[in-house]
Amino acid sequence: TGVGQPHQVEDQAAGHQKVKLNVGGRSFVTTRETLLREEDSFFTAMLNGPWLPDKDGEYFIDRSPELFSLVFSYLRDGQAPEPSHQYQQNIAIREEFNFYQLSIPWDLSFFPMTKRAPKLEGAEWTDEGWHVDVPLGRTSTLHIPLEFPN
């Protein structure tokens, strides 16, 4: 019955081992367990690969600490940040999650640029941004890209 128990305790302790990150000059302290919440992420490679902390015991990541704080909150509590009403902020958040190889559960078909954008009848979001297609007769359509002030 006692076989394997010390190893099990050691595994549990490893999950709660503190990890220090320096993201863009700002320190974040968490546990391995938190960073490894999503499989196959940047942090999986960082903590299980050849990357070692610096002499201060921190892993340095040259990214925006403001954006990382959103990623960090997501890893801690599982709640994705609410999409912003500013298009560029949404792009930056999405790129930050992509950098860390984390999934962000946003429905990109409703990727708001401003508070007004989703209220426009017929407005659609594609990889090119918001647009409206206006029918011109039976066979042609005018594709109108939309831009909104931030």
CSV table of N, CA, C and O in Angstrom, one decimal, residues 52-148:
chain,number,residue,atom,x,y,z
A,52,LEU,N,16.0,27.6,-19.3
A,52,LEU,CA,16.3,27.7,-17.9
A,52,LEU,C,16.1,29.1,-17.4
A,52,LEU,O,16.3,30.1,-18.1
A,53,PRO,N,15.7,29.3,-16.1
A,53,PRO,CA,15.6,30.6,-15.5
A,53,PRO,C,17.0,31.3,-15.5
A,53,PRO,O,18.0,30.7,-15.4
A,54,ASP,N,16.9,32.6,-15.4
A,54,ASP,CA,18.2,33.4,-15.3
A,54,ASP,C,18.8,33.3,-13.9
A,54,ASP,O,18.2,32.6,-13.0
A,55,LYS,N,19.9,34.0,-13.6
A,55,LYS,CA,20.5,33.9,-12.3
A,55,LYS,C,19.6,34.4,-11.2
A,55,LYS,O,19.9,34.0,-10.0
A,56,ASP,N,18.6,35.2,-11.5
A,56,ASP,CA,17.7,35.6,-10.4
A,56,ASP,C,16.5,34.6,-10.2
A,56,ASP,O,15.6,34.9,-9.4
A,57,GLY,N,16.6,33.5,-11.0
A,57,GLY,CA,15.5,32.5,-10.8
A,57,GLY,C,14.3,32.8,-11.6
A,57,GLY,O,13.2,32.2,-11.4
A,58,GLU,N,14.3,33.8,-12.5
A,58,GLU,CA,13.2,34.2,-13.3
A,58,GLU,C,13.3,33.8,-14.8
A,58,GLU,O,14.4,33.7,-15.3
A,59,TYR,N,12.2,33.5,-15.4
A,59,TYR,CA,12.2,33.2,-16.8
A,59,TYR,C,11.8,34.6,-17.4
A,59,TYR,O,10.8,35.2,-17.1
A,60,PHE,N,12.7,35.1,-18.3
A,60,PHE,CA,12.4,36.4,-19.0
A,60,PHE,C,11.7,36.2,-20.3
A,60,PHE,O,12.0,35.3,-21.1
A,61,ILE,N,10.6,36.9,-20.4
A,61,ILE,CA,9.8,36.9,-21.6
A,61,ILE,C,9.6,38.3,-22.1
A,61,ILE,O,9.1,39.2,-21.4
A,62,ASP,N,10.1,38.6,-23.3
A,62,ASP,CA,10.1,40.0,-23.8
A,62,ASP,C,8.8,40.3,-24.5
A,62,ASP,O,8.7,40.3,-25.7
A,63,ARG,N,7.8,40.5,-23.7
A,63,ARG,CA,6.4,40.8,-24.2
A,63,ARG,C,5.8,41.9,-23.3
A,63,ARG,O,6.4,42.3,-22.3
A,64,SER,N,4.7,42.4,-23.7
A,64,SER,CA,4.0,43.4,-23.0
A,64,SER,C,3.4,42.9,-21.6
A,64,SER,O,2.6,41.9,-21.6
A,65,PRO,N,3.8,43.5,-20.5
A,65,PRO,CA,3.3,43.0,-19.2
A,65,PRO,C,1.8,43.3,-19.1
A,65,PRO,O,1.1,42.6,-18.4
A,66,GLU,N,1.3,44.4,-19.7
A,66,GLU,CA,-0.1,44.7,-19.6
A,66,GLU,C,-1.0,43.6,-20.3
A,66,GLU,O,-1.9,43.2,-19.8
A,67,LEU,N,-0.5,43.2,-21.5
A,67,LEU,CA,-1.3,42.1,-22.2
A,67,LEU,C,-1.1,40.8,-21.5
A,67,LEU,O,-2.0,40.0,-21.4
A,68,PHE,N,0.1,40.6,-21.0
A,68,PHE,CA,0.4,39.3,-20.3
A,68,PHE,C,-0.5,39.2,-19.0
A,68,PHE,O,-1.0,38.1,-18.7
A,69,SER,N,-0.8,40.3,-18.4
A,69,SER,CA,-1.7,40.2,-17.2
A,69,SER,C,-3.0,39.6,-17.5
A,69,SER,O,-3.6,38.9,-16.7
A,70,LEU,N,-3.5,39.8,-18.8
A,70,LEU,CA,-4.8,39.2,-19.2
A,70,LEU,C,-4.6,37.7,-19.4
A,70,LEU,O,-5.5,36.9,-19.0
A,71,VAL,N,-3.5,37.3,-20.0
A,71,VAL,CA,-3.2,35.9,-20.1
A,71,VAL,C,-3.0,35.2,-18.8
A,71,VAL,O,-3.6,34.2,-18.5
A,72,PHE,N,-2.3,35.9,-17.9
A,72,PHE,CA,-2.1,35.4,-16.5
A,72,PHE,C,-3.4,35.2,-15.8
A,72,PHE,O,-3.6,34.1,-15.1
A,73,SER,N,-4.3,36.2,-15.9
A,73,SER,CA,-5.6,36.0,-15.2
A,73,SER,C,-6.4,34.8,-15.8
A,73,SER,O,-7.0,34.1,-15.1
A,74,TYR,N,-6.3,34.7,-17.1
A,74,TYR,CA,-7.0,33.5,-17.8
A,74,TYR,C,-6.4,32.2,-17.3
A,74,TYR,O,-7.2,31.3,-17.0
A,75,LEU,N,-5.1,32.1,-17.1
A,75,LEU,CA,-4.5,30.9,-16.6
A,75,LEU,C,-4.9,30.6,-15.2
A,75,LEU,O,-5.1,29.5,-14.8
A,76,ARG,N,-5.0,31.6,-14.4
A,76,ARG,CA,-5.4,31.5,-13.0
A,76,ARG,C,-6.8,31.1,-12.8
A,76,ARG,O,-7.1,30.2,-12.0
A,77,ASP,N,-7.8,31.7,-13.5
A,77,ASP,CA,-9.2,31.5,-13.2
A,77,ASP,C,-10.0,30.9,-14.3
A,77,ASP,O,-11.2,30.6,-14.2
A,78,GLY,N,-9.4,30.7,-15.5
A,78,GLY,CA,-10.1,30.1,-16.6
A,78,GLY,C,-11.0,31.1,-17.3
A,78,GLY,O,-11.7,30.7,-18.3
A,79,GLN,N,-11.1,32.3,-16.9
A,79,GLN,CA,-12.0,33.3,-17.5
A,79,GLN,C,-11.3,34.1,-18.6
A,79,GLN,O,-10.3,34.8,-18.3
A,80,ALA,N,-11.7,34.0,-19.8
A,80,ALA,CA,-11.1,34.8,-20.9
A,80,ALA,C,-11.5,36.2,-20.7
A,80,ALA,O,-12.5,36.6,-20.2
A,81,PRO,N,-10.6,37.1,-21.1
A,81,PRO,CA,-10.9,38.6,-21.0
A,81,PRO,C,-12.1,38.9,-21.9
A,81,PRO,O,-12.3,38.2,-23.0
A,82,GLU,N,-12.9,39.8,-21.5
A,82,GLU,CA,-14.0,40.3,-22.4
A,82,GLU,C,-13.5,41.0,-23.6
A,82,GLU,O,-12.5,41.8,-23.5
A,83,PRO,N,-14.0,40.8,-24.7
A,83,PRO,CA,-13.6,41.5,-25.9
A,83,PRO,C,-13.8,43.0,-25.7
A,83,PRO,O,-14.7,43.4,-25.1
A,84,SER,N,-12.8,43.7,-26.1
A,84,SER,CA,-12.8,45.2,-26.0
A,84,SER,C,-13.7,45.8,-27.1
A,84,SER,O,-14.0,45.1,-28.1
A,85,HIS,N,-14.1,47.0,-27.0
A,85,HIS,CA,-14.9,47.7,-28.0
A,85,HIS,C,-13.9,48.4,-29.0
A,85,HIS,O,-14.3,49.2,-29.8
A,86,GLN,N,-12.6,48.2,-28.8
A,86,GLN,CA,-11.6,48.8,-29.6
A,86,GLN,C,-10.9,47.6,-30.4
A,86,GLN,O,-10.3,46.7,-29.9
A,87,TYR,N,-11.0,47.7,-31.7
A,87,TYR,CA,-10.5,46.7,-32.6
A,87,TYR,C,-9.1,46.4,-32.4
A,87,TYR,O,-8.7,45.2,-32.3
A,88,GLN,N,-8.2,47.4,-32.3
A,88,GLN,CA,-6.8,47.1,-32.2
A,88,GLN,C,-6.5,46.4,-30.9
A,88,GLN,O,-5.6,45.6,-30.8
A,89,GLN,N,-7.2,46.7,-29.8
A,89,GLN,CA,-7.0,46.0,-28.5
A,89,GLN,C,-7.4,44.5,-28.7
A,89,GLN,O,-6.7,43.7,-28.1
A,90,ASN,N,-8.5,44.3,-29.4
A,90,ASN,CA,-8.9,42.9,-29.6
A,90,ASN,C,-7.8,42.1,-30.4
A,90,ASN,O,-7.5,41.0,-30.0
A,91,ILE,N,-7.3,42.7,-31.4
A,91,ILE,CA,-6.2,42.1,-32.2
A,91,ILE,C,-5.0,41.8,-31.3
A,91,ILE,O,-4.4,40.7,-31.3
A,92,ALA,N,-4.6,42.8,-30.5
A,92,ALA,CA,-3.4,42.6,-29.6
A,92,ALA,C,-3.7,41.5,-28.6
A,92,ALA,O,-2.8,40.7,-28.4
A,93,ILE,N,-4.9,41.4,-28.0
A,93,ILE,CA,-5.2,40.4,-27.1
A,93,ILE,C,-5.1,39.0,-27.8
A,93,ILE,O,-4.5,38.0,-27.3
A,94,ARG,N,-5.7,38.9,-28.9
A,94,ARG,CA,-5.7,37.7,-29.7
A,94,ARG,C,-4.3,37.2,-30.1
A,94,ARG,O,-3.9,36.1,-29.9
A,95,GLU,N,-3.5,38.2,-30.5
A,95,GLU,CA,-2.1,37.9,-30.8
A,95,GLU,C,-1.3,37.4,-29.6
A,95,GLU,O,-0.5,36.5,-29.7
A,96,GLU,N,-1.6,38.0,-28.5
A,96,GLU,CA,-0.9,37.6,-27.2
A,96,GLU,C,-1.3,36.2,-26.9
A,96,GLU,O,-0.4,35.4,-26.5
A,97,PHE,N,-2.5,35.8,-26.9
A,97,PHE,CA,-3.0,34.5,-26.7
A,97,PHE,C,-2.3,33.5,-27.7
A,97,PHE,O,-1.9,32.4,-27.3
A,98,ASN,N,-2.3,33.9,-28.9
A,98,ASN,CA,-1.6,33.1,-30.0
A,98,ASN,C,-0.2,32.9,-29.7
A,98,ASN,O,0.4,31.8,-29.9
A,99,PHE,N,0.5,33.9,-29.2
A,99,PHE,CA,2.0,33.8,-28.9
A,99,PHE,C,2.2,32.7,-27.9
A,99,PHE,O,3.1,31.9,-28.0
A,100,TYR,N,1.3,32.7,-26.8
A,100,TYR,CA,1.5,31.8,-25.8
A,100,TYR,C,0.8,30.4,-26.1
A,100,TYR,O,0.8,29.5,-25.3
A,101,GLN,N,0.3,30.3,-27.3
A,101,GLN,CA,-0.3,29.1,-27.8
A,101,GLN,C,-1.5,28.6,-26.9
A,101,GLN,O,-1.6,27.5,-26.6
A,102,LEU,N,-2.3,29.6,-26.5
A,102,LEU,CA,-3.5,29.4,-25.7
A,102,LEU,C,-4.7,29.7,-26.5
A,102,LEU,O,-4.7,30.6,-27.4
A,103,SER,N,-5.8,28.9,-26.3
A,103,SER,CA,-7.0,29.2,-27.0
A,103,SER,C,-7.8,30.3,-26.3
A,103,SER,O,-7.8,30.4,-25.1
A,104,ILE,N,-8.3,31.2,-27.1
A,104,ILE,CA,-9.2,32.2,-26.5
A,104,ILE,C,-10.6,32.0,-27.0
A,104,ILE,O,-10.8,31.9,-28.2
A,105,PRO,N,-11.5,31.7,-26.1
A,105,PRO,CA,-12.9,31.3,-26.5
A,105,PRO,C,-13.7,32.5,-27.0
A,105,PRO,O,-14.8,32.6,-26.5
A,106,TRP,N,-13.2,33.2,-27.9
A,106,TRP,CA,-14.0,34.3,-28.5
A,106,TRP,C,-14.6,33.8,-29.8
A,106,TRP,O,-13.9,33.2,-30.6
A,107,ASP,N,-15.9,34.1,-30.1
A,107,ASP,CA,-16.5,33.9,-31.4
A,107,ASP,C,-16.1,35.0,-32.3
A,107,ASP,O,-16.6,36.1,-32.2
A,108,LEU,N,-15.1,34.8,-33.2
A,108,LEU,CA,-14.6,35.8,-34.0
A,108,LEU,C,-15.5,36.4,-35.0
A,108,LEU,O,-15.3,37.4,-35.6
A,109,SER,N,-16.7,35.7,-35.2
A,109,SER,CA,-17.7,36.2,-36.1
A,109,SER,C,-18.4,37.4,-35.5
A,109,SER,O,-19.0,38.2,-36.1
A,110,PHE,N,-18.2,37.6,-34.2
A,110,PHE,CA,-18.8,38.7,-33.4
A,110,PHE,C,-17.6,39.4,-32.7
A,110,PHE,O,-17.6,39.6,-31.5
A,111,PHE,N,-16.6,39.8,-33.5
A,111,PHE,CA,-15.4,40.4,-33.0
A,111,PHE,C,-15.6,41.9,-33.0
A,111,PHE,O,-15.3,42.5,-34.1
A,112,PRO,N,-16.1,42.5,-32.0
A,112,PRO,CA,-16.5,43.9,-32.1
A,112,PRO,C,-15.3,44.9,-32.3
A,112,PRO,O,-14.3,44.7,-31.7
A,113,MET,N,-15.5,45.8,-33.2
A,113,MET,CA,-14.6,46.9,-33.4
A,113,MET,C,-15.0,48.1,-32.5
A,113,MET,O,-14.1,48.8,-32.0
A,114,THR,N,-16.2,48.4,-32.4
A,114,THR,CA,-16.8,49.4,-31.6
A,114,THR,C,-18.1,49.0,-31.1
A,114,THR,O,-18.6,47.9,-31.5
A,115,LYS,N,-18.7,49.7,-30.2
A,115,LYS,CA,-20.0,49.4,-29.7
A,115,LYS,C,-21.1,49.4,-30.8
A,115,LYS,O,-22.0,48.7,-30.8
A,116,ARG,N,-20.8,50.2,-31.8
A,116,ARG,CA,-21.8,50.4,-32.9
A,116,ARG,C,-21.8,49.2,-33.9
A,116,ARG,O,-22.7,49.0,-34.6
A,117,ALA,N,-20.6,48.7,-34.1
A,117,ALA,CA,-20.4,47.7,-35.2
A,117,ALA,C,-21.4,46.6,-35.3
A,117,ALA,O,-22.0,46.3,-36.3
A,118,PRO,N,-21.7,45.9,-34.2
A,118,PRO,CA,-22.6,44.7,-34.2
A,118,PRO,C,-24.1,45.2,-34.5
A,118,PRO,O,-24.9,44.4,-34.9
A,119,LYS,N,-24.4,46.4,-34.3
A,119,LYS,CA,-25.8,46.9,-34.5
A,119,LYS,C,-26.0,47.2,-36.0
A,119,LYS,O,-27.2,47.4,-36.4
A,120,LEU,N,-25.0,47.3,-36.8
A,120,LEU,CA,-25.2,47.5,-38.3
A,120,LEU,C,-25.8,46.3,-38.9
A,120,LEU,O,-25.2,45.3,-39.0
A,121,GLU,N,-27.0,46.5,-39.5
A,121,GLU,CA,-27.7,45.4,-40.1
A,121,GLU,C,-26.9,44.9,-41.3
A,121,GLU,O,-26.5,45.8,-42.2
A,122,GLY,N,-26.6,43.7,-41.4
A,122,GLY,CA,-25.8,43.1,-42.6
A,122,GLY,C,-24.3,43.2,-42.4
A,122,GLY,O,-23.6,42.7,-43.3
A,123,ALA,N,-23.8,43.9,-41.4
A,123,ALA,CA,-22.4,43.9,-41.2
A,123,ALA,C,-21.8,42.6,-40.8
A,123,ALA,O,-22.4,41.9,-40.0
A,124,GLU,N,-20.7,42.2,-41.4
A,124,GLU,CA,-20.1,40.9,-41.2
A,124,GLU,C,-18.6,41.1,-40.9
A,124,GLU,O,-18.0,42.0,-41.5
A,125,TRP,N,-18.1,40.2,-40.0
A,125,TRP,CA,-16.7,40.2,-39.7
A,125,TRP,C,-16.0,39.1,-40.5
A,125,TRP,O,-16.5,38.0,-40.5
A,126,THR,N,-14.9,39.4,-41.2
A,126,THR,CA,-14.1,38.4,-41.8
A,126,THR,C,-12.7,38.7,-41.4
A,126,THR,O,-12.4,39.6,-40.7
A,127,ASP,N,-11.7,37.9,-41.9
A,127,ASP,CA,-10.3,38.2,-41.6
A,127,ASP,C,-9.9,39.5,-42.1
A,127,ASP,O,-8.9,40.1,-41.7
A,128,GLU,N,-10.6,40.1,-43.1
A,128,GLU,CA,-10.3,41.4,-43.7
A,128,GLU,C,-10.9,42.5,-42.8
A,128,GLU,O,-10.6,43.7,-43.1
A,129,GLY,N,-11.7,42.2,-41.8
A,129,GLY,CA,-12.4,43.3,-41.0
A,129,GLY,C,-13.9,43.3,-41.3
A,129,GLY,O,-14.4,42.4,-41.9
A,130,TRP,N,-14.5,44.3,-40.7
A,130,TRP,CA,-16.0,44.5,-40.9
A,130,TRP,C,-16.3,45.0,-42.3
A,130,TRP,O,-15.5,45.8,-42.9
A,131,HIS,N,-17.4,44.5,-42.9
A,131,HIS,CA,-17.8,44.9,-44.2
A,131,HIS,C,-19.3,44.7,-44.4
A,131,HIS,O,-19.9,44.0,-43.6
A,132,VAL,N,-19.9,45.3,-45.4
A,132,VAL,CA,-21.3,45.1,-45.7
A,132,VAL,C,-21.3,44.8,-47.2
A,132,VAL,O,-20.6,45.4,-48.0
A,133,ASP,N,-22.0,43.8,-47.6
A,133,ASP,CA,-22.2,43.5,-49.0
A,133,ASP,C,-23.6,44.0,-49.5
A,133,ASP,O,-24.6,43.7,-48.9
A,134,VAL,N,-23.6,44.9,-50.5
A,134,VAL,CA,-24.8,45.6,-50.9
A,134,VAL,C,-25.1,45.0,-52.3
A,134,VAL,O,-24.3,45.1,-53.2
A,135,PRO,N,-26.3,44.3,-52.4
A,135,PRO,CA,-26.7,43.8,-53.8
A,135,PRO,C,-26.9,44.9,-54.8
A,135,PRO,O,-27.5,45.9,-54.5
A,136,LEU,N,-26.3,44.7,-56.0
A,136,LEU,CA,-26.5,45.6,-57.1
A,136,LEU,C,-27.1,44.8,-58.3
A,136,LEU,O,-26.4,44.1,-59.1
A,137,GLY,N,-28.4,44.7,-58.3
A,137,GLY,CA,-29.1,43.9,-59.3
A,137,GLY,C,-29.1,42.5,-58.8
A,137,GLY,O,-28.9,42.1,-57.7
A,138,ARG,N,-29.3,41.6,-59.8
A,138,ARG,CA,-29.5,40.2,-59.5
A,138,ARG,C,-28.2,39.4,-59.4
A,138,ARG,O,-28.1,38.4,-58.7
A,139,THR,N,-27.1,39.9,-60.0
A,139,THR,CA,-25.9,39.1,-60.1
A,139,THR,C,-24.7,39.7,-59.5
A,139,THR,O,-23.6,39.1,-59.4
A,140,SER,N,-24.7,41.0,-59.1
A,140,SER,CA,-23.5,41.6,-58.6
A,140,SER,C,-23.7,42.1,-57.2
A,140,SER,O,-24.8,42.5,-56.8
A,141,THR,N,-22.6,42.3,-56.5
A,141,THR,CA,-22.7,42.7,-55.1
A,141,THR,C,-21.5,43.7,-54.9
A,141,THR,O,-20.4,43.5,-55.4
A,142,LEU,N,-21.8,44.8,-54.2
A,142,LEU,CA,-20.7,45.8,-53.9
A,142,LEU,C,-20.3,45.4,-52.5
A,142,LEU,O,-21.0,45.4,-51.5
A,143,HIS,N,-19.0,45.2,-52.3
A,143,HIS,CA,-18.4,44.8,-51.1
A,143,HIS,C,-17.8,46.1,-50.4
A,143,HIS,O,-16.9,46.7,-51.0
A,144,ILE,N,-18.4,46.6,-49.3
A,144,ILE,CA,-17.9,47.8,-48.7
A,144,ILE,C,-17.2,47.6,-47.4
A,144,ILE,O,-17.9,47.1,-46.4
A,145,PRO,N,-15.9,47.8,-47.3
A,145,PRO,CA,-15.3,47.7,-46.0
A,145,PRO,C,-15.7,48.8,-45.1
A,145,PRO,O,-15.9,49.9,-45.6
A,146,LEU,N,-15.8,48.5,-43.8
A,146,LEU,CA,-16.2,49.5,-42.8
A,146,LEU,C,-15.1,49.8,-41.9
A,146,LEU,O,-14.4,49.0,-41.5
A,147,GLU,N,-15.0,51.1,-41.6
A,147,GLU,CA,-14.0,51.5,-40.6
A,147,GLU,C,-14.7,52.4,-39.5
A,147,GLU,O,-15.6,53.1,-39.9
A,148,PHE,N,-14.3,52.2,-38.3
A,148,PHE,CA,-15.0,52.9,-37.2
A,148,PHE,C,-13.9,53.6,-36.4
A,148,PHE,O,-12.8,53.1,-36.2
